PDB file of C-alpha atoms in Angstrom:
ATOM      1  CA  LYS A 202     101.090 179.685-158.030  1.00 68.00           C
ATOM      2  CA  ALA A 203     102.855 180.053-161.426  1.00 80.00           C
ATOM      3  CA  GLY A 204     104.531 176.864-162.829  1.00 93.00           C
ATOM      4  CA  VAL A 205     108.115 176.419-163.893  1.00 96.00           C
ATOM      5  CA  THR A 206     109.047 178.842-166.728  1.00 97.00           C
ATOM      6  CA  GLN A 207     112.061 178.258-169.075  1.00 97.00           C
ATOM      7  CA  THR A 208     113.333 180.679-171.408  1.00 97.00           C
ATOM      8  CA  PRO A 209     113.923 180.623-174.432  1.00 97.00           C
ATOM      9  CA  ARG A 210     111.579 177.952-175.429  1.00 96.00           C
ATOM     10  CA  TYR A 211     113.342 177.400-178.738  1.00 97.00           C
ATOM     11  CA  LEU A 212     116.842 178.111-179.937  1.00 96.00           C
ATOM     12  CA  ILE A 213     118.887 177.359-183.061  1.00 98.00           C
ATOM     13  CA  LYS A 214     122.593 177.431-182.626  1.00 97.00           C
ATOM     14  CA  THR A 215     125.532 176.476-184.637  1.00 97.00           C
ATOM     15  CA  ARG A 216     128.588 174.102-183.806  1.00 97.00           C
ATOM     16  CA  GLY A 217     131.060 175.603-181.605  1.00 97.00           C
ATOM     17  CA  GLN A 218     128.861 178.417-180.215  1.00 98.00           C
ATOM     18  CA  GLN A 219     127.775 178.436-176.616  1.00 98.00           C
ATOM     19  CA  VAL A 220     124.260 178.812-175.237  1.00 98.00           C
ATOM     20  CA  THR A 221     122.539 179.660-171.906  1.00 98.00           C
ATOM     21  CA  LEU A 222     119.214 178.525-170.760  1.00 98.00           C
ATOM     22  CA  SER A 223     117.341 180.092-168.004  1.00 98.00           C
ATOM     23  CA  CYS A 224     114.688 178.544-165.578  1.00 98.00           C
ATOM     24  CA  SER A 225     112.696 180.077-162.939  1.00 97.00           C
ATOM     25  CA  PRO A 226     111.513 177.803-160.145  1.00 96.00           C
ATOM     26  CA  ILE A 227     108.014 177.743-158.583  1.00 94.00           C
ATOM     27  CA  SER A 228     107.982 180.456-155.878  1.00 93.00           C
ATOM     28  CA  GLY A 229     109.244 178.926-152.643  1.00 90.00           C
ATOM     29  CA  HIS A 230     111.101 175.987-154.341  1.00 91.00           C
ATOM     30  CA  ARG A 231     114.844 176.129-153.584  1.00 90.00           C
ATOM     31  CA  SER A 232     115.955 172.986-155.592  1.00 90.00           C
ATOM     32  CA  VAL A 233     116.200 172.950-159.293  1.00 93.00           C
ATOM     33  CA  SER A 234     117.071 170.173-161.482  1.00 92.00           C
ATOM     34  CA  TRP A 235     118.133 169.998-165.130  1.00 95.00           C
ATOM     35  CA  TYR A 236     117.666 167.240-167.537  1.00 94.00           C
ATOM     36  CA  GLN A 237     118.342 166.521-171.427  1.00 96.00           C
ATOM     37  CA  GLN A 238     116.081 164.623-173.394  1.00 94.00           C
ATOM     38  CA  THR A 239     116.715 163.109-176.769  1.00 92.00           C
ATOM     39  CA  PRO A 240     114.827 160.461-178.774  1.00 85.00           C
ATOM     40  CA  GLY A 241     117.843 158.057-178.308  1.00 82.00           C
ATOM     41  CA  GLN A 242     118.816 158.366-174.755  1.00 83.00           C
ATOM     42  CA  GLY A 243     115.609 159.388-173.088  1.00 85.00           C
ATOM     43  CA  LEU A 244     115.527 161.717-169.857  1.00 89.00           C
ATOM     44  CA  GLN A 245     119.149 162.062-168.578  1.00 92.00           C
ATOM     45  CA  PHE A 246     119.946 163.953-165.294  1.00 91.00           C
ATOM     46  CA  LEU A 247     122.375 166.764-165.826  1.00 94.00           C
ATOM     47  CA  PHE A 248     122.810 168.457-162.424  1.00 91.00           C
ATOM     48  CA  GLU A 249     120.812 169.800-159.358  1.00 90.00           C
ATOM     49  CA  TYR A 250     121.184 172.929-157.213  1.00 92.00           C
ATOM     50  CA  PHE A 251     120.220 173.743-153.917  1.00 89.00           C
ATOM     51  CA  SER A 252     120.573 176.879-152.178  1.00 89.00           C
ATOM     52  CA  GLU A 253     123.116 177.952-155.096  1.00 93.00           C
ATOM     53  CA  THR A 254     125.321 174.838-154.605  1.00 92.00           C
ATOM     54  CA  GLN A 255     125.337 172.018-156.938  1.00 92.00           C
ATOM     55  CA  ARG A 256     124.473 168.909-154.830  1.00 87.00           C
ATOM     56  CA  ASN A 257     124.269 166.243-157.695  1.00 85.00           C
ATOM     57  CA  LYS A 258     125.814 165.934-161.018  1.00 90.00           C
ATOM     58  CA  GLY A 259     125.101 163.486-163.795  1.00 90.00           C
ATOM     59  CA  ASN A 260     127.616 161.818-166.255  1.00 91.00           C
ATOM     60  CA  PHE A 261     127.919 164.751-168.834  1.00 95.00           C
ATOM     61  CA  PRO A 262     131.212 166.524-170.063  1.00 96.00           C
ATOM     62  CA  GLY A 263     132.353 169.726-168.583  1.00 95.00           C
ATOM     63  CA  ARG A 264     130.999 171.483-171.318  1.00 97.00           C
ATOM     64  CA  PHE A 265     127.662 171.369-169.435  1.00 98.00           C
ATOM     65  CA  SER A 266     127.642 173.756-166.517  1.00 97.00           C
ATOM     66  CA  GLY A 267     124.929 175.422-164.155  1.00 97.00           C
ATOM     67  CA  ARG A 268     124.510 177.963-161.486  1.00 97.00           C
ATOM     68  CA  GLN A 269     121.890 178.992-159.342  1.00 97.00           C
ATOM     69  CA  PHE A 270     121.080 182.545-158.069  1.00 96.00           C
ATOM     70  CA  SER A 271     120.078 183.661-154.448  1.00 95.00           C
ATOM     71  CA  ASN A 272     116.487 183.968-155.702  1.00 94.00           C
ATOM     72  CA  SER A 273     116.532 180.231-156.806  1.00 94.00           C
ATOM     73  CA  ARG A 274     116.468 181.038-160.427  1.00 97.00           C
ATOM     74  CA  SER A 275     118.989 178.770-162.516  1.00 97.00           C
ATOM     75  CA  GLU A 276     120.916 178.910-165.441  1.00 98.00           C
ATOM     76  CA  MET A 277     122.701 176.141-167.305  1.00 98.00           C
ATOM     77  CA  ASN A 278     125.419 176.805-169.919  1.00 98.00           C
ATOM     78  CA  VAL A 279     126.558 174.770-172.804  1.00 98.00           C
ATOM     79  CA  SER A 280     129.910 175.598-174.422  1.00 95.00           C
ATOM     80  CA  THR A 281     131.342 174.479-177.857  1.00 97.00           C
ATOM     81  CA  LEU A 282     128.213 173.073-178.919  1.00 98.00           C
ATOM     82  CA  GLU A 283     128.030 169.772-180.949  1.00 97.00           C
ATOM     83  CA  LEU A 284     125.461 168.167-183.053  1.00 96.00           C
ATOM     84  CA  GLY A 285     124.698 165.760-180.469  1.00 95.00           C
ATOM     85  CA  ASP A 286     123.547 168.475-177.940  1.00 97.00           C
ATOM     86  CA  SER A 287     120.394 169.046-179.855  1.00 97.00           C
ATOM     87  CA  ALA A 288     117.662 168.126-177.339  1.00 96.00           C
ATOM     88  CA  LEU A 289     114.907 169.116-175.136  1.00 96.00           C
ATOM     89  CA  TYR A 290     116.312 170.663-172.028  1.00 97.00           C
ATOM     90  CA  LEU A 291     113.987 170.405-169.087  1.00 96.00           C
ATOM     91  CA  CYS A 292     114.212 172.099-165.629  1.00 96.00           C
ATOM     92  CA  ALA A 293     112.352 170.778-162.598  1.00 94.00           C
ATOM     93  CA  SER A 294     111.990 172.583-159.127  1.00 93.00           C
ATOM     94  CA  SER A 295     111.117 171.070-155.977  1.00 89.00           C
ATOM     95  CA  THR A 296     110.690 171.781-152.293  1.00 81.00           C
ATOM     96  CA  ILE A 297     112.651 170.341-149.499  1.00 69.00           C
ATOM     97  CA  ASP A 298     109.992 168.436-147.902  1.00 57.00           C
ATOM     98  CA  SER A 299     110.581 164.512-147.267  1.00 49.00           C
ATOM     99  CA  THR A 300     109.327 163.469-150.780  1.00 58.00           C
ATOM    100  CA  ASP A 301     110.887 166.249-152.901  1.00 69.00           C
ATOM    101  CA  THR A 302     108.400 166.004-155.748  1.00 83.00           C
ATOM    102  CA  GLN A 303     109.571 167.537-158.684  1.00 87.00           C
ATOM    103  CA  TYR A 304     107.722 169.882-161.059  1.00 91.00           C
ATOM    104  CA  PHE A 305     108.772 170.433-164.483  1.00 94.00           C
ATOM    105  CA  GLY A 306     108.966 173.320-166.894  1.00 96.00           C
ATOM    106  CA  PRO A 307     107.788 173.080-170.653  1.00 95.00           C
ATOM    107  CA  GLY A 308     111.463 172.800-171.711  1.00 96.00           C
ATOM    108  CA  THR A 309     113.819 174.573-174.184  1.00 97.00           C
ATOM    109  CA  ARG A 310     114.133 173.025-177.555  1.00 96.00           C
ATOM    110  CA  LEU A 311     117.794 173.456-178.563  1.00 97.00           C
ATOM    111  CA  THR A 312     118.817 172.818-182.124  1.00 97.00           C
ATOM    112  CA  VAL A 313     122.431 172.634-183.246  1.00 97.00           C
ATOM    113  CA  LEU A 314     123.131 173.062-186.898  1.00 96.00           C
TER     114      LEU A 314
ATOM    115  CA  ASP B 295     120.322 152.508-165.074  1.00 68.00           C
ATOM    116  CA  ALA B 296     116.818 152.672-164.195  1.00 70.00           C
ATOM    117  CA  LYS B 297     115.520 150.453-161.432  1.00 86.00           C
ATOM    118  CA  THR B 298     112.186 150.133-162.655  1.00 93.00           C
ATOM    119  CA  THR B 299     110.581 147.743-165.624  1.00 94.00           C
ATOM    120  CA  GLN B 300     107.545 148.939-167.120  1.00 96.00           C
ATOM    121  CA  PRO B 301     105.909 147.522-170.818  1.00 97.00           C
ATOM    122  CA  PRO B 302     106.699 149.728-173.702  1.00 96.00           C
ATOM    123  CA  SER B 303     103.305 150.203-174.764  1.00 97.00           C
ATOM    124  CA  MET B 304      99.509 149.629-173.931  1.00 97.00           C
ATOM    125  CA  ASP B 305      96.298 150.556-175.389  1.00 97.00           C
ATOM    126  CA  CYS B 306      93.009 151.498-173.323  1.00 97.00           C
ATOM    127  CA  ALA B 307      89.571 152.329-174.275  1.00 97.00           C
ATOM    128  CA  GLU B 308      88.235 155.729-173.607  1.00 97.00           C
ATOM    129  CA  GLY B 309      86.027 155.696-170.507  1.00 96.00           C
ATOM    130  CA  ARG B 310      87.753 152.509-169.097  1.00 97.00           C
ATOM    131  CA  ALA B 311      90.240 152.343-166.349  1.00 97.00           C
ATOM    132  CA  ALA B 312      93.905 152.257-167.455  1.00 98.00           C
ATOM    133  CA  ASN B 313      96.007 149.832-165.299  1.00 98.00           C
ATOM    134  CA  LEU B 314      99.946 150.622-165.841  1.00 98.00           C
ATOM    135  CA  PRO B 315     102.185 148.119-164.018  1.00 97.00           C
ATOM    136  CA  CYS B 316     105.765 148.744-162.908  1.00 96.00           C
ATOM    137  CA  ASN B 317     108.145 146.336-161.443  1.00 95.00           C
ATOM    138  CA  HIS B 318     110.795 147.661-158.906  1.00 93.00           C
ATOM    139  CA  SER B 319     112.103 144.699-157.694  1.00 92.00           C
ATOM    140  CA  THR B 320     115.039 146.016-156.029  1.00 90.00           C
ATOM    141  CA  ILE B 321     113.488 148.893-154.159  1.00 90.00           C
ATOM    142  CA  SER B 322     114.920 149.711-150.846  1.00 87.00           C
ATOM    143  CA  GLY B 323     113.047 150.390-147.736  1.00 87.00           C
ATOM    144  CA  ASN B 324     113.429 154.309-148.017  1.00 86.00           C
ATOM    145  CA  GLU B 325     112.947 154.674-151.809  1.00 88.00           C
ATOM    146  CA  TYR B 326     109.404 156.104-152.748  1.00 90.00           C
ATOM    147  CA  VAL B 327     107.607 155.238-155.975  1.00 93.00           C
ATOM    148  CA  TYR B 328     106.801 158.303-158.275  1.00 92.00           C
ATOM    149  CA  TRP B 329     104.682 158.380-161.356  1.00 95.00           C
ATOM    150  CA  TYR B 330     105.054 160.970-164.017  1.00 95.00           C
ATOM    151  CA  ARG B 331     103.589 161.279-167.486  1.00 97.00           C
ATOM    152  CA  GLN B 332     104.916 163.266-170.487  1.00 96.00           C
ATOM    153  CA  ILE B 333     102.658 164.393-173.117  1.00 94.00           C
ATOM    154  CA  HIS B 334     104.222 164.767-176.490  1.00 86.00           C
ATOM    155  CA  SER B 335     107.064 167.512-176.473  1.00 79.00           C
ATOM    156  CA  GLN B 336     105.796 168.723-173.184  1.00 89.00           C
ATOM    157  CA  GLY B 337     107.748 168.640-169.797  1.00 93.00           C
ATOM    158  CA  PRO B 338     106.872 165.702-167.568  1.00 94.00           C
ATOM    159  CA  GLN B 339     103.890 166.172-165.418  1.00 94.00           C
ATOM    160  CA  TYR B 340     103.771 164.734-161.725  1.00 92.00           C
ATOM    161  CA  ILE B 341     100.869 162.312-161.066  1.00 96.00           C
ATOM    162  CA  ILE B 342     101.523 160.552-157.757  1.00 95.00           C
ATOM    163  CA  HIS B 343     103.775 158.983-155.461  1.00 92.00           C
ATOM    164  CA  GLY B 344     103.704 156.650-152.402  1.00 93.00           C
ATOM    165  CA  LEU B 345     105.802 154.798-150.073  1.00 92.00           C
ATOM    166  CA  LYS B 346     104.235 151.785-149.110  1.00 91.00           C
ATOM    167  CA  ASN B 347     100.462 152.635-148.584  1.00 88.00           C
ATOM    168  CA  ASN B 348      97.897 152.930-151.403  1.00 94.00           C
ATOM    169  CA  GLU B 349      97.409 156.586-152.465  1.00 96.00           C
ATOM    170  CA  THR B 350      94.897 158.360-154.393  1.00 97.00           C
ATOM    171  CA  ASN B 351      94.670 161.897-155.778  1.00 95.00           C
ATOM    172  CA  GLU B 352      92.376 163.590-158.089  1.00 95.00           C
ATOM    173  CA  MET B 353      94.395 162.282-161.114  1.00 94.00           C
ATOM    174  CA  ALA B 354      95.012 158.763-160.367  1.00 97.00           C
ATOM    175  CA  SER B 355      95.359 155.847-157.846  1.00 98.00           C
ATOM    176  CA  LEU B 356      98.534 154.106-156.873  1.00 98.00           C
ATOM    177  CA  ILE B 357      98.534 150.573-155.705  1.00 97.00           C
ATOM    178  CA  ILE B 358     101.747 149.099-154.188  1.00 96.00           C
ATOM    179  CA  THR B 359     102.072 145.397-153.378  1.00 96.00           C
ATOM    180  CA  GLU B 360     102.616 144.628-149.775  1.00 95.00           C
ATOM    181  CA  ASP B 361     106.393 143.513-150.541  1.00 94.00           C
ATOM    182  CA  ARG B 362     106.829 146.666-152.659  1.00 94.00           C
ATOM    183  CA  LYS B 363     108.490 145.006-155.392  1.00 94.00           C
ATOM    184  CA  SER B 364     105.710 146.211-157.879  1.00 95.00           C
ATOM    185  CA  SER B 365     103.121 148.871-158.229  1.00 96.00           C
ATOM    186  CA  THR B 366     100.146 149.732-160.624  1.00 97.00           C
ATOM    187  CA  LEU B 367      99.054 153.197-161.562  1.00 98.00           C
ATOM    188  CA  ILE B 368      95.076 153.394-162.176  1.00 98.00           C
ATOM    189  CA  LEU B 369      93.568 155.985-164.285  1.00 97.00           C
ATOM    190  CA  PRO B 370      90.072 155.387-163.465  1.00 96.00           C
ATOM    191  CA  HIS B 371      88.286 156.682-166.434  1.00 94.00           C
ATOM    192  CA  ALA B 372      90.650 157.247-169.131  1.00 96.00           C
ATOM    193  CA  THR B 373      90.151 160.193-171.667  1.00 97.00           C
ATOM    194  CA  LEU B 374      92.017 160.781-175.066  1.00 96.00           C
ATOM    195  CA  ARG B 375      94.014 163.447-173.231  1.00 95.00           C
ATOM    196  CA  ASP B 376      95.642 160.863-171.003  1.00 97.00           C
ATOM    197  CA  THR B 377      97.505 159.488-174.102  1.00 97.00           C
ATOM    198  CA  ALA B 378     101.067 160.081-173.027  1.00 97.00           C
ATOM    199  CA  VAL B 379     104.386 158.177-171.863  1.00 96.00           C
ATOM    200  CA  TYR B 380     104.064 157.237-168.251  1.00 97.00           C
ATOM    201  CA  TYR B 381     107.218 156.878-166.142  1.00 96.00           C
ATOM    202  CA  CYS B 382     107.601 154.883-162.956  1.00 95.00           C
ATOM    203  CA  ILE B 383     110.535 155.906-160.939  1.00 91.00           C
ATOM    204  CA  VAL B 384     111.864 155.193-157.558  1.00 89.00           C
ATOM    205  CA  ALA B 385     114.130 157.530-155.282  1.00 84.00           C
ATOM    206  CA  SER B 386     114.900 158.426-152.139  1.00 79.00           C
ATOM    207  CA  MET B 387     116.398 161.065-149.934  1.00 70.00           C
ATOM    208  CA  ASP B 388     119.884 159.356-149.854  1.00 71.00           C
ATOM    209  CA  SER B 389     120.209 160.302-153.611  1.00 69.00           C
ATOM    210  CA  ASN B 390     118.817 163.993-152.988  1.00 66.00           C
ATOM    211  CA  TYR B 391     115.748 162.231-154.714  1.00 65.00           C
ATOM    212  CA  GLN B 392     117.568 162.265-158.147  1.00 73.00           C
ATOM    213  CA  LEU B 393     115.161 160.712-160.638  1.00 79.00           C
ATOM    214  CA  ILE B 394     116.614 158.156-163.095  1.00 82.00           C
ATOM    215  CA  TRP B 395     114.162 157.713-165.980  1.00 84.00           C
ATOM    216  CA  GLY B 396     113.541 154.490-167.894  1.00 86.00           C
ATOM    217  CA  ALA B 397     111.777 154.345-171.303  1.00 89.00           C
ATOM    218  CA  GLY B 398     108.357 154.527-169.643  1.00 94.00           C
ATOM    219  CA  THR B 399     105.104 153.092-170.946  1.00 97.00           C
ATOM    220  CA  LYS B 400     103.497 154.808-173.942  1.00 97.00           C
ATOM    221  CA  LEU B 401      99.522 154.627-173.258  1.00 98.00           C
ATOM    222  CA  ILE B 402      97.428 155.261-176.111  1.00 97.00           C
ATOM    223  CA  ILE B 403      93.920 155.831-175.207  1.00 97.00           C
ATOM    224  CA  LYS B 404      91.533 154.846-178.289  1.00 96.00           C
ATOM    225  CA  PRO B 405      87.986 156.095-178.634  1.00 95.00           C
TER     226      PRO B 405
END
Protein backbone atom coordinates (compact mmCIF):
# COMPACT_ATOMS: atom_id res chain seq x y z
CA LYS A 1 0.00 0.00 0.00
CA ALA A 2 1.14 3.52 -0.63
CA GLY A 3 1.91 5.51 2.49
CA VAL A 4 0.53 8.81 3.67
CA THR A 5 1.32 11.59 1.23
CA GLN A 6 1.47 15.28 1.97
CA THR A 7 1.66 18.17 -0.44
CA PRO A 8 3.45 20.42 -0.83
CA ARG A 9 6.61 19.25 0.91
CA TYR A 10 8.01 22.75 1.30
CA LEU A 11 6.30 26.12 1.38
CA ILE A 12 7.44 29.68 1.94
CA LYS A 13 4.87 32.35 2.79
CA THR A 14 4.89 35.84 4.24
CA ARG A 15 3.15 37.12 7.33
CA GLY A 16 -0.56 37.75 6.86
CA GLN A 17 -0.97 35.26 4.04
CA GLN A 18 -2.94 32.07 4.30
CA VAL A 19 -1.92 28.54 3.40
CA THR A 20 -3.61 25.23 2.65
CA LEU A 21 -1.87 21.91 3.18
CA SER A 22 -3.09 18.61 1.83
CA CYS A 23 -2.91 15.05 3.15
CA SER A 24 -3.88 11.81 1.44
CA PRO A 25 -4.21 8.94 3.93
CA ILE A 26 -3.37 5.31 3.39
CA SER A 27 -6.10 3.62 1.37
CA GLY A 28 -8.82 2.37 3.70
CA HIS A 29 -7.86 4.65 6.59
CA ARG A 30 -10.69 6.92 7.65
CA SER A 31 -9.06 8.88 10.46
CA VAL A 32 -6.65 11.72 9.76
CA SER A 33 -4.80 13.67 12.44
CA TRP A 34 -2.69 16.79 12.07
CA TYR A 35 0.29 17.81 14.19
CA GLN A 36 2.58 20.82 14.34
CA GLN A 37 6.23 20.27 15.18
CA THR A 38 8.57 23.07 16.20
CA PRO A 39 11.98 22.88 17.89
CA GLY A 40 10.67 24.65 20.97
CA GLN A 41 7.32 22.93 21.48
CA GLY A 42 7.88 19.52 19.95
CA LEU A 43 4.97 17.65 18.38
CA GLN A 44 1.61 19.18 19.20
CA PHE A 45 -1.79 17.84 18.22
CA LEU A 46 -3.89 20.14 16.05
CA PHE A 47 -7.04 18.16 15.23
CA GLU A 48 -8.37 14.82 14.11
CA TYR A 49 -11.02 14.01 11.53
CA PHE A 50 -13.02 10.84 11.06
CA SER A 51 -15.68 10.39 8.40
CA GLU A 52 -15.58 14.11 7.55
CA THR A 53 -16.21 15.14 11.18
CA GLN A 54 -13.76 16.75 13.54
CA ARG A 55 -13.58 14.47 16.59
CA ASN A 56 -10.73 16.05 18.53
CA LYS A 57 -9.13 19.45 18.61
CA GLY A 58 -5.93 20.61 20.22
CA ASN A 59 -5.21 23.93 21.83
CA PHE A 60 -4.60 26.09 18.78
CA PRO A 61 -6.21 29.39 17.76
CA GLY A 62 -9.09 29.52 15.31
CA ARG A 63 -6.69 30.54 12.53
CA PHE A 64 -5.95 26.83 12.24
CA SER A 65 -8.75 24.89 10.62
CA GLY A 66 -9.20 21.70 8.73
CA ARG A 67 -11.62 19.55 6.84
CA GLN A 68 -11.93 16.05 5.52
CA PHE A 69 -13.50 14.95 2.28
CA SER A 70 -15.60 11.89 1.56
CA ASN A 71 -12.56 10.06 0.18
CA SER A 72 -10.81 10.66 3.55
CA ARG A 73 -8.34 13.14 2.09
CA SER A 74 -7.83 16.07 4.43
CA GLU A 75 -6.72 19.66 4.22
CA MET A 76 -5.64 22.06 6.88
CA ASN A 77 -5.70 25.81 6.51
CA VAL A 78 -3.84 28.47 8.40
CA SER A 79 -5.04 32.02 7.92
CA THR A 80 -3.24 35.28 8.73
CA LEU A 81 0.12 33.58 9.04
CA GLU A 82 2.48 34.60 11.85
CA LEU A 83 6.22 34.05 12.10
CA GLY A 84 5.60 31.52 14.86
CA ASP A 85 3.62 29.32 12.47
CA SER A 86 6.87 28.25 10.85
CA ALA A 87 6.98 24.54 11.53
CA LEU A 88 6.83 21.03 10.17
CA TYR A 89 3.18 20.07 9.74
CA LEU A 90 2.58 16.36 9.96
CA CYS A 91 -0.43 14.34 8.96
CA ALA A 92 -1.15 10.85 10.24
CA SER A 93 -3.79 8.38 9.16
CA SER A 94 -5.16 5.38 11.01
CA THR A 95 -7.73 2.64 10.80
CA ILE A 96 -10.62 2.34 13.20
CA ASP A 97 -9.48 -0.86 14.84
CA SER A 98 -9.05 -1.16 18.57
CA THR A 99 -5.56 0.24 18.67
CA ASP A 100 -5.80 2.95 16.05
CA THR A 101 -2.09 2.94 15.19
CA GLN A 102 -1.15 6.12 13.39
CA TYR A 103 1.01 6.24 10.29
CA PHE A 104 2.68 9.51 9.45
CA GLY A 105 3.43 11.29 6.23
CA PRO A 106 6.74 13.05 5.53
CA GLY A 107 5.35 16.43 6.53
CA THR A 108 5.12 19.87 4.99
CA ARG A 109 7.84 22.30 6.01
CA LEU A 110 6.25 25.77 6.24
CA THR A 111 8.44 28.83 6.53
CA VAL A 112 6.81 32.19 7.27
CA LEU A 113 8.91 35.26 6.47
CA ASP B 1 1.18 17.20 29.27
CA ALA B 2 2.84 13.99 28.23
CA LYS B 3 2.07 11.05 30.52
CA THR B 4 5.45 9.43 30.03
CA THR B 5 9.00 10.09 31.17
CA GLN B 6 12.03 9.15 29.11
CA PRO B 7 15.75 9.91 29.41
CA PRO B 8 16.68 12.77 27.06
CA SER B 9 19.51 10.89 25.38
CA MET B 10 21.28 7.54 25.17
CA ASP B 11 24.21 6.04 23.30
CA CYS B 12 24.55 2.50 22.04
CA ALA B 13 27.30 0.70 20.13
CA GLU B 14 26.47 -0.56 16.68
CA GLY B 15 25.51 -4.24 16.73
CA ARG B 16 24.54 -4.21 20.39
CA ALA B 17 21.03 -4.23 21.80
CA ALA B 18 19.58 -0.79 22.52
CA ASN B 19 17.28 -0.74 25.54
CA LEU B 20 15.16 2.39 25.84
CA PRO B 21 13.22 2.84 29.09
CA CYS B 22 9.95 4.65 29.59
CA ASN B 23 8.09 5.45 32.78
CA HIS B 24 4.29 5.71 32.66
CA SER B 25 3.35 5.38 36.30
CA THR B 26 -0.12 6.93 35.86
CA ILE B 27 -1.19 4.68 33.01
CA SER B 28 -4.80 3.56 33.21
CA GLY B 29 -6.13 0.10 32.48
CA ASN B 30 -7.32 0.78 28.95
CA GLU B 31 -4.30 2.72 27.75
CA TYR B 32 -1.91 1.23 25.29
CA VAL B 33 1.81 1.93 25.19
CA TYR B 34 3.01 3.05 21.76
CA TRP B 35 6.53 3.57 20.52
CA TYR B 36 7.41 5.75 17.54
CA ARG B 37 10.68 7.07 16.27
CA GLN B 38 11.58 10.08 14.21
CA ILE B 39 14.66 10.22 12.09
CA HIS B 40 15.83 13.77 11.50
CA SER B 41 13.26 15.89 9.66
CA GLN B 42 11.13 12.91 8.64
CA GLY B 43 7.64 11.99 9.81
CA PRO B 44 7.46 9.75 12.90
CA GLN B 45 7.55 6.03 12.21
CA TYR B 46 5.42 3.55 14.14
CA ILE B 47 7.49 0.85 15.83
CA ILE B 48 5.34 -1.23 18.16
CA HIS B 49 2.56 -1.06 20.72
CA GLY B 50 1.22 -3.17 23.57
CA LEU B 51 -1.35 -3.30 26.34
CA LYS B 52 0.02 -5.65 28.98
CA ASN B 53 1.82 -8.51 27.31
CA ASN B 54 5.29 -8.31 25.85
CA GLU B 55 5.27 -7.81 22.10
CA THR B 56 7.77 -8.46 19.33
CA ASN B 57 7.80 -7.57 15.67
CA GLU B 58 10.40 -7.33 12.95
CA MET B 59 11.68 -4.01 14.26
CA ALA B 60 11.74 -4.34 18.02
CA SER B 61 10.51 -5.92 21.23
CA LEU B 62 8.40 -4.21 23.86
CA ILE B 63 8.66 -5.34 27.46
CA ILE B 64 5.94 -4.01 29.80
CA THR B 65 6.30 -4.53 33.54
CA GLU B 66 3.60 -6.49 35.32
CA ASP B 67 2.26 -3.36 37.05
CA ARG B 68 2.35 -1.58 33.66
CA LYS B 69 4.07 1.44 35.18
CA SER B 70 7.08 1.20 32.92
CA SER B 71 8.23 -0.38 29.70
CA THR B 72 11.39 -0.95 27.68
CA LEU B 73 11.80 -0.87 23.93
CA ILE B 74 14.54 -3.20 22.73
CA LEU B 75 16.24 -2.86 19.36
CA PRO B 76 18.08 -6.18 19.27
CA HIS B 77 20.96 -5.33 16.92
CA ALA B 78 21.23 -1.58 16.57
CA THR B 79 22.56 -0.11 13.33
CA LEU B 80 23.60 3.42 12.48
CA ARG B 81 20.22 3.88 10.77
CA ASP B 82 18.51 3.45 14.13
CA THR B 83 19.85 6.84 15.26
CA ALA B 84 16.66 8.80 15.90
CA VAL B 85 14.43 10.32 18.57
CA TYR B 86 12.29 7.60 20.16
CA TYR B 87 8.92 8.51 21.64
CA CYS B 88 6.97 6.50 24.18
CA ILE B 89 3.27 7.45 24.31
CA VAL B 90 0.21 6.15 26.12
CA ALA B 91 -3.24 6.54 24.62
CA SER B 92 -6.65 4.95 24.71
CA MET B 93 -9.93 4.78 22.84
CA ASP B 94 -11.42 7.14 25.44
CA SER B 95 -9.35 9.94 23.96
CA ASN B 96 -9.82 8.66 20.42
CA TYR B 97 -6.19 7.60 20.70
CA GLN B 98 -5.04 11.22 20.69
CA LEU B 99 -1.26 11.04 20.95
CA ILE B 100 0.39 13.45 23.36
CA TRP B 101 4.08 13.63 22.64
CA GLY B 102 6.86 14.24 25.12
CA ALA B 103 10.43 15.13 24.26
CA GLY B 104 11.46 11.53 23.59
CA THR B 105 14.90 9.95 23.85
CA LYS B 106 17.60 10.88 21.37
CA LEU B 107 19.31 7.56 20.63
CA ILE B 108 22.74 7.78 19.04
CA ILE B 109 24.22 4.61 17.62
CA LYS B 110 28.02 4.75 17.55
CA PRO B 111 30.22 2.75 15.17
